[in-house]
PDB file of C-alpha atoms in Angstrom:
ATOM      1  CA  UNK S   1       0.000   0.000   0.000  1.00 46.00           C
ATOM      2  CA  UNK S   2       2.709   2.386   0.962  1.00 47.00           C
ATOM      3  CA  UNK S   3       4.470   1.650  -2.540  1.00 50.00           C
ATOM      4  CA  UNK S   4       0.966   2.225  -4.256  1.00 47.00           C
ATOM      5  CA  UNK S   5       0.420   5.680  -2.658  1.00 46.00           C
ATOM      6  CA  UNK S   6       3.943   6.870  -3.462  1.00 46.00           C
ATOM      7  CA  UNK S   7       3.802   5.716  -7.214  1.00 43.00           C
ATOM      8  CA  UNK S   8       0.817   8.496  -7.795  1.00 47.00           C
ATOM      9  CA  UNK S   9       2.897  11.122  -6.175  1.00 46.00           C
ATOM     10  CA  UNK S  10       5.818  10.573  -8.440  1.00 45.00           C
ATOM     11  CA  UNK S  11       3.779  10.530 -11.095  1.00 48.00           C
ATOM     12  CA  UNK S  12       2.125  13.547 -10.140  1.00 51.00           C
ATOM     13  CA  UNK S  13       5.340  15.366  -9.862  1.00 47.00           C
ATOM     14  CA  UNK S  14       7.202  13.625 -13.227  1.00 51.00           C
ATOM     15  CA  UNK S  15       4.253  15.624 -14.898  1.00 50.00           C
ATOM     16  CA  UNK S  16       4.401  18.611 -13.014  1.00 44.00           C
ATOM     17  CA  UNK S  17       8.625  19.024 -13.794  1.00 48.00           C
ATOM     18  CA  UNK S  18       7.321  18.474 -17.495  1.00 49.00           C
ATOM     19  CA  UNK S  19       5.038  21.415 -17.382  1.00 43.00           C
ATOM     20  CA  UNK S  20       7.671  23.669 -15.812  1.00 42.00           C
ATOM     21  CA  UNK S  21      10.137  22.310 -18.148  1.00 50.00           C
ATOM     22  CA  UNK S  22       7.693  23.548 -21.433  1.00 51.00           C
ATOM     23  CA  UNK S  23       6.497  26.954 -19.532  1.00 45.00           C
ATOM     24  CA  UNK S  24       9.953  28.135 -18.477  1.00 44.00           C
ATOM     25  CA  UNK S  25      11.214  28.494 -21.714  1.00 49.00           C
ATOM     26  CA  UNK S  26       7.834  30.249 -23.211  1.00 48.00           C
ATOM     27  CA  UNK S  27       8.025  32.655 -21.037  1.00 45.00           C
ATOM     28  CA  UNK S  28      11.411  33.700 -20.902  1.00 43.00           C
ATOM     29  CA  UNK S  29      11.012  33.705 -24.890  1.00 43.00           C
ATOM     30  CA  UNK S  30       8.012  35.953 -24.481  1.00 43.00           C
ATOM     31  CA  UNK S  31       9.797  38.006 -21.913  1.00 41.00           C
ATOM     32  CA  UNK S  32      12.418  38.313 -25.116  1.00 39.00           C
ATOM     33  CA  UNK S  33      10.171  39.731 -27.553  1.00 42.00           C
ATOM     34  CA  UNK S  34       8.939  41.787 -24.854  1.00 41.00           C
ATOM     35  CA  UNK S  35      11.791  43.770 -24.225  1.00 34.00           C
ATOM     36  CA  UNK S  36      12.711  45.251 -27.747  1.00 44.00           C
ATOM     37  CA  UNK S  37       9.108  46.679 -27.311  1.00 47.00           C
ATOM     38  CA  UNK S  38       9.339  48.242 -24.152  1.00 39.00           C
ATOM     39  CA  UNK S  39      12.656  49.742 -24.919  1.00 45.00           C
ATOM     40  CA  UNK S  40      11.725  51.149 -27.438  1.00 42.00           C
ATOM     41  CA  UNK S  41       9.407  53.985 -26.222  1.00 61.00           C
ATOM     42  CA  UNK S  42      11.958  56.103 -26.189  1.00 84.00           C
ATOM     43  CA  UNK S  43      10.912  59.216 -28.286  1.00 91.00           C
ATOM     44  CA  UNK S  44      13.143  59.768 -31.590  1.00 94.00           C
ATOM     45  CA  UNK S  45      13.520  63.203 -33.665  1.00 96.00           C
ATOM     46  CA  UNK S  46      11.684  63.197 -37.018  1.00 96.00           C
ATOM     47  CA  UNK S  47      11.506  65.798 -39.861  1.00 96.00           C
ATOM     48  CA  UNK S  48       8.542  66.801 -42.038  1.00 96.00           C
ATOM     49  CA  UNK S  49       9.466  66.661 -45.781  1.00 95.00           C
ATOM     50  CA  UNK S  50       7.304  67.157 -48.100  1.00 94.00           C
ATOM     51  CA  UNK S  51       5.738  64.650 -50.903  1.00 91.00           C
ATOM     52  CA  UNK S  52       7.106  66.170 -53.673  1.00 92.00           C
ATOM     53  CA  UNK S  53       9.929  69.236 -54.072  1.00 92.00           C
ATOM     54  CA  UNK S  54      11.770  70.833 -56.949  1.00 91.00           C
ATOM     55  CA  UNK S  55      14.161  73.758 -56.566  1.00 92.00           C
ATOM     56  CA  UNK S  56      14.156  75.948 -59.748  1.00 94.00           C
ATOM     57  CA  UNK S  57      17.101  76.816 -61.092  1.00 93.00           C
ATOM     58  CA  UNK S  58      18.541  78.708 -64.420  1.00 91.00           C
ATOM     59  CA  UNK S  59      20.175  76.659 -67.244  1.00 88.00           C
ATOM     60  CA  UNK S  60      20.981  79.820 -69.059  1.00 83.00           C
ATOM     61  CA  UNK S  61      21.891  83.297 -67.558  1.00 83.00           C
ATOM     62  CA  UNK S  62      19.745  86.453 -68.302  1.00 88.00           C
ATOM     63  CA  UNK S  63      17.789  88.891 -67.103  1.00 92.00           C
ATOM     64  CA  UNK S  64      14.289  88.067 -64.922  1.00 94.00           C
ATOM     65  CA  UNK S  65      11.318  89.600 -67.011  1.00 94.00           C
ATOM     66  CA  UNK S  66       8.437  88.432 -64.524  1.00 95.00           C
ATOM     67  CA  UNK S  67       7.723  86.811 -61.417  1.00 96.00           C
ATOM     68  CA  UNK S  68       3.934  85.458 -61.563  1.00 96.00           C
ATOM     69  CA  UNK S  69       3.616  83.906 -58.166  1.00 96.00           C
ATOM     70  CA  UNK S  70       4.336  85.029 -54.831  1.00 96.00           C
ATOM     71  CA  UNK S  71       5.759  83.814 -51.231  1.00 95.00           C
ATOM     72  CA  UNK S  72       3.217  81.090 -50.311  1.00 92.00           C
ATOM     73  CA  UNK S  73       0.546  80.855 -53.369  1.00 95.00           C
ATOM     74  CA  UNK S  74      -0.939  77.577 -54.627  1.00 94.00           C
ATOM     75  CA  UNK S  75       0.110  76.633 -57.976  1.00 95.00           C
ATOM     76  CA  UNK S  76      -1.301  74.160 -60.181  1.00 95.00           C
ATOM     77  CA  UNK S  77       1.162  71.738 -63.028  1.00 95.00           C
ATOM     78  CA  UNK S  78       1.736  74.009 -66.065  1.00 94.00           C
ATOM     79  CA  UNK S  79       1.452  77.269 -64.539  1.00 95.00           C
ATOM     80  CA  UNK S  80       3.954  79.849 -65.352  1.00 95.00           C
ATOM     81  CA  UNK S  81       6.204  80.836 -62.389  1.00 96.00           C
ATOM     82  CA  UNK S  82       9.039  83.051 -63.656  1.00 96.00           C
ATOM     83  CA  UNK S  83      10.172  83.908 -67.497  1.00 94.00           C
ATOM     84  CA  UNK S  84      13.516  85.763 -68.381  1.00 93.00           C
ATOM     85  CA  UNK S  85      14.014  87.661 -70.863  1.00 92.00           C
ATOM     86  CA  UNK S  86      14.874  86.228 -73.659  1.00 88.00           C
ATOM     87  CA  UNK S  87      13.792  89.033 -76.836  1.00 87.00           C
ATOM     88  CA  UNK S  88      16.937  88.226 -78.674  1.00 85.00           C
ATOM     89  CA  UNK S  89      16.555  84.133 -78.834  1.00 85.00           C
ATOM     90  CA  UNK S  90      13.491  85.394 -79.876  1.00 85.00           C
ATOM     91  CA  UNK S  91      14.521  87.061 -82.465  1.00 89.00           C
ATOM     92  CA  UNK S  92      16.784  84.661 -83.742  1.00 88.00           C
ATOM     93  CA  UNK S  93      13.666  82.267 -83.865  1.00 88.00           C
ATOM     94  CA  UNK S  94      12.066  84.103 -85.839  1.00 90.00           C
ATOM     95  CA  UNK S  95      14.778  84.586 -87.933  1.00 91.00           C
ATOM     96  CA  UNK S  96      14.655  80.710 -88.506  1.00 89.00           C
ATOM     97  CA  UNK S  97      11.351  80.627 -89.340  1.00 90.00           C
ATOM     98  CA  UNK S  98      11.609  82.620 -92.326  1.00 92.00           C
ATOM     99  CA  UNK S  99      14.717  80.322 -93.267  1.00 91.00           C
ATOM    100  CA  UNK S 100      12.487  77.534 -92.896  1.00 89.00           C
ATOM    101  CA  UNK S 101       9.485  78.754 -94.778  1.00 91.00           C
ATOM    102  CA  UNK S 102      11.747  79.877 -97.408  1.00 92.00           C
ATOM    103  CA  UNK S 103      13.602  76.463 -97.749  1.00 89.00           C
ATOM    104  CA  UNK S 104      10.138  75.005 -98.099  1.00 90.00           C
ATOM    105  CA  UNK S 105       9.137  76.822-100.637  1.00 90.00           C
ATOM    106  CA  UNK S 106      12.408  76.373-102.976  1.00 87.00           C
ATOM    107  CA  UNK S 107      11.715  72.587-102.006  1.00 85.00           C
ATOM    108  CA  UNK S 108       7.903  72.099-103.102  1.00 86.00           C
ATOM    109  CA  UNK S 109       9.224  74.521-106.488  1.00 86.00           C
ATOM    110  CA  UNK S 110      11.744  72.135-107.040  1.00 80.00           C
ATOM    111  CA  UNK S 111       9.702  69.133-106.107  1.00 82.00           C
ATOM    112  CA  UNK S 112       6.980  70.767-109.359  1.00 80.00           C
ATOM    113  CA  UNK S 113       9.905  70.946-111.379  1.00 80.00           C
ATOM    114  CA  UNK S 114      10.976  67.291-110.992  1.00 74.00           C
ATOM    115  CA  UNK S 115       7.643  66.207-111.793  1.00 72.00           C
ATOM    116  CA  UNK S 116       7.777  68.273-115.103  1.00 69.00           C
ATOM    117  CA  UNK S 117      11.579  66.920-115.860  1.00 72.00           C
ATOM    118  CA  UNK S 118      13.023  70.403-115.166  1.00 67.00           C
ATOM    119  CA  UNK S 119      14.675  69.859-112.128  1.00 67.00           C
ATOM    120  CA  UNK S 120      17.335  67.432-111.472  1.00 78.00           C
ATOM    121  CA  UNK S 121      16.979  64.805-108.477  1.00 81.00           C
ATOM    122  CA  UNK S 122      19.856  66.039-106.692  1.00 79.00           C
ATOM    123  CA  UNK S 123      18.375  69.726-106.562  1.00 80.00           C
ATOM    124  CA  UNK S 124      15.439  68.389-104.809  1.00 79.00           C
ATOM    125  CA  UNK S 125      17.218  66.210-102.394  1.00 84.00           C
ATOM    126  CA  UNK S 126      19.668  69.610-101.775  1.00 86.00           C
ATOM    127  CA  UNK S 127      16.619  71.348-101.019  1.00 87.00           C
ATOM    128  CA  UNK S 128      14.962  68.992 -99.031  1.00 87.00           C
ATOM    129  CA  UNK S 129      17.970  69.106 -96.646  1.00 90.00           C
ATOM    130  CA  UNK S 130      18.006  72.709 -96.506  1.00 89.00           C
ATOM    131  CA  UNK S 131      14.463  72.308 -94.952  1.00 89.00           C
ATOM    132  CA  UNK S 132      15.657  69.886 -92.459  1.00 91.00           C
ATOM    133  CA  UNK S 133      18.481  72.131 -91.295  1.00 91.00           C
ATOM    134  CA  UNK S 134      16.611  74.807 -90.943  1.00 90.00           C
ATOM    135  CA  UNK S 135      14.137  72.834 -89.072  1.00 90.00           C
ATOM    136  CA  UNK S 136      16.200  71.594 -86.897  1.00 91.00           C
ATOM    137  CA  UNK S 137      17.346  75.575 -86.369  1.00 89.00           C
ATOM    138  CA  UNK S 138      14.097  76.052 -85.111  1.00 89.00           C
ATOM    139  CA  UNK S 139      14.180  73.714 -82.550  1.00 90.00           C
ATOM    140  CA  UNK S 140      17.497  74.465 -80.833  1.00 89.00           C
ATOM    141  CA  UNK S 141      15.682  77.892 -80.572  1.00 87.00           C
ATOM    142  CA  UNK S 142      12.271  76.182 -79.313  1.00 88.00           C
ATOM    143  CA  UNK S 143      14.667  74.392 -76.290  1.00 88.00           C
ATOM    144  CA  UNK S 144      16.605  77.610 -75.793  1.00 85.00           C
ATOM    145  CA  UNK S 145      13.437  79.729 -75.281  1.00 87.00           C
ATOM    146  CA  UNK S 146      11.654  76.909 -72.863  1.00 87.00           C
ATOM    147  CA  UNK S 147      14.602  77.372 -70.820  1.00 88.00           C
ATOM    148  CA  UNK S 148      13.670  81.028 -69.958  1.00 90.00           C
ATOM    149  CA  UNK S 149       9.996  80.050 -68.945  1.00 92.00           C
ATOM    150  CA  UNK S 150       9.645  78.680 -65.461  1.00 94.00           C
ATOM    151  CA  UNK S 151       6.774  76.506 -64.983  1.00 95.00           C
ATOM    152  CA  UNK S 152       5.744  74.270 -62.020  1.00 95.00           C
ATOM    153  CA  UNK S 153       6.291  70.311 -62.998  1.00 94.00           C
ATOM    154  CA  UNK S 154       3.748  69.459 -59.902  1.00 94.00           C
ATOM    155  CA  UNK S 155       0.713  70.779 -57.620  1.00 94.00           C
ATOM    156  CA  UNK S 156       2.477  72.621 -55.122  1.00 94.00           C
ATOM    157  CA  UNK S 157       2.994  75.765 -53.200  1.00 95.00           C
ATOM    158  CA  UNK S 158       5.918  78.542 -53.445  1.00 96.00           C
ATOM    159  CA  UNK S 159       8.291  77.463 -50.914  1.00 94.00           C
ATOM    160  CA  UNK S 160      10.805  80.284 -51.770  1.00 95.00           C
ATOM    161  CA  UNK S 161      11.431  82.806 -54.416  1.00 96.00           C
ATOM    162  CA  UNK S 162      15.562  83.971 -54.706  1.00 96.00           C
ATOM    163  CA  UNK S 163      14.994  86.241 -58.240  1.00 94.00           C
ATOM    164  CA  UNK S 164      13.196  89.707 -58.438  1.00 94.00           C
ATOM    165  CA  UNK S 165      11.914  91.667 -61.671  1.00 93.00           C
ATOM    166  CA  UNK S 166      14.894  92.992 -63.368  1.00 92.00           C
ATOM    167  CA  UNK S 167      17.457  90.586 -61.914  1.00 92.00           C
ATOM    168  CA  UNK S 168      20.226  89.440 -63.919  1.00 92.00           C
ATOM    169  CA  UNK S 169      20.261  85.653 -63.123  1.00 91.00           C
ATOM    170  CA  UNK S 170      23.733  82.783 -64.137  1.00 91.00           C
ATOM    171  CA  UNK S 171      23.463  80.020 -65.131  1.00 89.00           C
ATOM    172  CA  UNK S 172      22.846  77.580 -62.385  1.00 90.00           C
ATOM    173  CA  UNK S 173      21.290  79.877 -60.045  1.00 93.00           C
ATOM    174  CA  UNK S 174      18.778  79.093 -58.270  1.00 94.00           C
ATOM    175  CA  UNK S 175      15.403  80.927 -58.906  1.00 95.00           C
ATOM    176  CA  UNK S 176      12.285  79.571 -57.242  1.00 96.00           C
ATOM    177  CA  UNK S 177      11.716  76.496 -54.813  1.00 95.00           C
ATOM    178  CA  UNK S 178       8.111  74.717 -55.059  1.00 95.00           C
ATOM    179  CA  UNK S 179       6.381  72.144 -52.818  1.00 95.00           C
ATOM    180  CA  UNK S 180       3.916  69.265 -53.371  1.00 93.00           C
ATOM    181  CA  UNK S 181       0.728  69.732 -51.717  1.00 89.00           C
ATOM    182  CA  UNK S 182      -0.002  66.309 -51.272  1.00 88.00           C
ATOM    183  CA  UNK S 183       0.439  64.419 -48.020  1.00 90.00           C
ATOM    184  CA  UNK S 184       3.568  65.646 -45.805  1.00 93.00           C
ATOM    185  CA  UNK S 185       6.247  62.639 -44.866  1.00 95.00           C
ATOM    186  CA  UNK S 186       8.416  62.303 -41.626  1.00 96.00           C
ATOM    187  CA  UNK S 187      11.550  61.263 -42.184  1.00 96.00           C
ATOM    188  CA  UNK S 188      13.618  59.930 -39.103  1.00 95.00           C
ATOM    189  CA  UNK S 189      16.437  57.504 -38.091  1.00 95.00           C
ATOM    190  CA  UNK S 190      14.938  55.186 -35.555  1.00 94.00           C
ATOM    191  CA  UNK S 191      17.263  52.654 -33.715  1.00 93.00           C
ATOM    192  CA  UNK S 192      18.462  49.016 -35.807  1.00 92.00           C
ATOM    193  CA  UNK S 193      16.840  47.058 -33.036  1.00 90.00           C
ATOM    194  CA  UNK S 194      13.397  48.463 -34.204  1.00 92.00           C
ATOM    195  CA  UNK S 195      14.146  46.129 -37.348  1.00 90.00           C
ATOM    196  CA  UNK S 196      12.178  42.839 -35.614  1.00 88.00           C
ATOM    197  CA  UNK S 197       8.920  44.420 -36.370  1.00 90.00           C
ATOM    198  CA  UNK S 198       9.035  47.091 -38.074  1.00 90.00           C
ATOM    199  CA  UNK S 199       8.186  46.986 -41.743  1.00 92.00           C
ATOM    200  CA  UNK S 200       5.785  49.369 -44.306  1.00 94.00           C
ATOM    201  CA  UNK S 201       2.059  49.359 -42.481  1.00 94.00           C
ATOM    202  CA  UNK S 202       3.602  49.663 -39.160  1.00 93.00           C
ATOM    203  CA  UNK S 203       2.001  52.969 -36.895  1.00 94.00           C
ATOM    204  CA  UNK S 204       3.884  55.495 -34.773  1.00 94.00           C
ATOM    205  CA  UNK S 205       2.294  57.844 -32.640  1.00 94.00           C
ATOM    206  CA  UNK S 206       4.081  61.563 -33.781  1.00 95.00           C
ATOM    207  CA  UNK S 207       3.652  64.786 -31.706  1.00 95.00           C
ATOM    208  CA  UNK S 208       4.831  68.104 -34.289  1.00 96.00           C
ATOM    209  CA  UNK S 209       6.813  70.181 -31.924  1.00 95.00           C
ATOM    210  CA  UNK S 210       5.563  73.885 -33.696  1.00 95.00           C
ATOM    211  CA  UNK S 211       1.900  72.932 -33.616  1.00 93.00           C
ATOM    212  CA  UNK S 212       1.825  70.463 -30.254  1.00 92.00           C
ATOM    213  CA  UNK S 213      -0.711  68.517 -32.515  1.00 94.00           C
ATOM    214  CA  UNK S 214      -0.514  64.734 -32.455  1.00 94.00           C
ATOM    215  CA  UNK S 215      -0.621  62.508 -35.389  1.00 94.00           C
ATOM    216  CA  UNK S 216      -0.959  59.260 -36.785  1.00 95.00           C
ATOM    217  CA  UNK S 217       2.058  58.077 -38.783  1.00 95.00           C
ATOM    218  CA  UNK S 218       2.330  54.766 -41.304  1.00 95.00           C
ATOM    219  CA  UNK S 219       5.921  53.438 -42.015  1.00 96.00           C
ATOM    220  CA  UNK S 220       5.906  53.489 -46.219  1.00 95.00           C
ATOM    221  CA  UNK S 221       9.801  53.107 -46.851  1.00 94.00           C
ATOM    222  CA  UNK S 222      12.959  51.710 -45.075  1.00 95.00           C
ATOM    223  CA  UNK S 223      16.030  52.427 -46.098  1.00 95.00           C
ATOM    224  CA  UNK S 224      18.474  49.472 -47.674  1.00 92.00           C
ATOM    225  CA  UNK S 225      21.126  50.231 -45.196  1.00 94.00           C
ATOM    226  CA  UNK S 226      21.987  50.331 -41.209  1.00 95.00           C
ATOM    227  CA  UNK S 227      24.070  52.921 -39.913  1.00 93.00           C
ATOM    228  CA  UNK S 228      26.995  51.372 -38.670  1.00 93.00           C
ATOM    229  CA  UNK S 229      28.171  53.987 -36.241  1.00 95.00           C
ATOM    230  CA  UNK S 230      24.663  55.004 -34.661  1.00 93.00           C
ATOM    231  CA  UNK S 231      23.386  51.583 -35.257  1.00 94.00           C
ATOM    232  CA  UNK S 232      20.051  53.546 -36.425  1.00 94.00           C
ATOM    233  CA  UNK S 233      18.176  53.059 -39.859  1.00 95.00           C
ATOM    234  CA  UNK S 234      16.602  56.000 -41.702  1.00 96.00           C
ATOM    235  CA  UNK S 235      12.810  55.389 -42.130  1.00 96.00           C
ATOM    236  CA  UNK S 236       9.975  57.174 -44.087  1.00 96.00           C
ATOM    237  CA  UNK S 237       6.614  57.422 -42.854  1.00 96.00           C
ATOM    238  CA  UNK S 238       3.211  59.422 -43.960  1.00 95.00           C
ATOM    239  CA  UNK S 239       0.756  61.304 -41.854  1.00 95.00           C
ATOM    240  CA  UNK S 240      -2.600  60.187 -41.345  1.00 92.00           C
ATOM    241  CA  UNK S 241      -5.674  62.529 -40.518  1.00 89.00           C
ATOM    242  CA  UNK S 242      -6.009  66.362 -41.052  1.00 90.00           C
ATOM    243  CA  UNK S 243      -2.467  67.831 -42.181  1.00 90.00           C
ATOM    244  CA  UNK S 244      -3.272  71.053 -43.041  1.00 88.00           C
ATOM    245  CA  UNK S 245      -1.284  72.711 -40.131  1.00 91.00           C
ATOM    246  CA  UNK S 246       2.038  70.109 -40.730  1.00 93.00           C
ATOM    247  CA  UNK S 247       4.107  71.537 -43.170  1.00 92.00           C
ATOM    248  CA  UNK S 248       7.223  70.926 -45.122  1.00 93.00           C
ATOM    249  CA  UNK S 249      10.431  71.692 -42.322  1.00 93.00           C
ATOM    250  CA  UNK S 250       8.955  71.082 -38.923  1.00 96.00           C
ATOM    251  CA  UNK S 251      10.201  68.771 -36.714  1.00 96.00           C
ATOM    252  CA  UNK S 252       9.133  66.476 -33.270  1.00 96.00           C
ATOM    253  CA  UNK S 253       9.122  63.309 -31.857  1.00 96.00           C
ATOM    254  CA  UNK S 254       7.563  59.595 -32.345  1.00 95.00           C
ATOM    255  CA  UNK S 255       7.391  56.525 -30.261  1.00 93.00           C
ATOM    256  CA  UNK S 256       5.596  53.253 -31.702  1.00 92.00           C
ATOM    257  CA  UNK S 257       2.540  53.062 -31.779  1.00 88.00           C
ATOM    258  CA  UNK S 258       0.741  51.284 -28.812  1.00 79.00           C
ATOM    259  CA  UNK S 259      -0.593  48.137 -30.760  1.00 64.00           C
ATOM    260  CA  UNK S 260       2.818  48.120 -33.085  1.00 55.00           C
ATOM    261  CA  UNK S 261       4.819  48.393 -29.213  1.00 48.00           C
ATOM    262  CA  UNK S 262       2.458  44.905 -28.207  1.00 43.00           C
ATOM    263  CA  UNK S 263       2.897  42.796 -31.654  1.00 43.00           C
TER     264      UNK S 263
END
């Protein structure tokens, strides 16, 4: 009887060193995954960029004719922003044009003629390459005059104008800076240890330091490459919600979000 009662207890605690044996390790392995999310609440320093950007600049020098926009206006694609002036590639335009028309002329003459056996082949071909030329005349002009005409390549808003009326301009400088108005970005190196969950769809909570507004924020890009010194990797990440007061240049802070911090 004695060995009977002892064989359940052994039993009983065989099953119970199992249990501990399979919990232990679950938990410490929990405890692991744990930790990466609790340290990192720590805020990190983001920058608002905006969607889209394109600083203006001259490929030719000369002298600024008009500015059509001002410090802060709403632009749509196509519109004109800034034209030089450019009277005497004009000039020599039109100058070409007459060439041209002229050439095309002597060409459809001489075409007449070959029909009628007057004209020799080699007259027309002569002539039809004088059209081309001057063609082609024309359209060195054409690229030389859409380089004094500023237009915006995007939807945006006049981030900063560096010409005025009258202003002689070089080539290279820069002449007017424009801004997408689409949704703003944050852009922010977050620590390499983030890296075990964080991927595009991921949330971070993001408070704008100018406005003290709080915002939603969705991880869209990471970059290809850890830091090796910081040990940080740069990260992209849109806005969600109303970002009318969130512009292009201000800066704050973001932790994970609260259900990103828990998976």
């Amino acid at each position: 009887m004695k060995d009977a009662t002892m064989i359940p207890k052994a039993m009983t605690f065989a099953a119970f060193s199992a249990v501990l044996a399979w919990v232990l390790p679950c938990a410490a392995a929990a405890q692991t995954q744990a930790a990466p999310a609790a340290s990192t609440q720590a805020p990190v320093r983001f920058l608002v960029v905006a969607d889209r950007e394109s600083p203006l600049s001259a490929v030719a020098g000369g002298r600024v004719a008009r500015v059509y926009v001002q410090l802060g206006d709403t632009v749509a694609k196509g519109k004109l922003l800034v034209s030089l002036d450019c009277s005497d590639v004009d000039a020599r335009r039109a100058a070409a044009d007459a060439e041209y028309k002229a050439a095309q002329l002597r060409y459809e003459a001489k075409a007449k003629l070959q029909g009628l056996q007057s004209a020799a082949a080699l007259e027309v071909e002569l002539t039809a390459a004088d059209v081309n030329r001057t063609r082609s005349q024309m359209r060195i002009f054409d690229a030389q005059l859409a380089q004094c005409r500023f237009v915006a390549p995007f939807d945006g808003r006049v981030a900063r104008i560096h010409v005025k009326e009258g202003q002689g301009v070089s080539p290279g400088a820069p002449v007017i800076e424009l801004v997408g108005t689409g949704t703003p970005k944050a852009r922010l190196n977050v620590p390499s240890s983030w890296i075990g969950w964080l991927k595009p769809g991921a949330h971070l909570d993001a408070a704008v330091d100018e406005t003290g507004e709080h915002h939603p924020l969705t991880v869209t890009r990471l970059s290809g490459r850890v830091d090796a010194v910081s040990q940080t990797i740069e990260i992209e990440a849109d806005f969600e919600g109303d970002t009318s007061r969130v512009l292009p240049g201000m800066s704050g802070r973001a932790i994970p979000a609260k259900s990103t911090g828990q998976g």
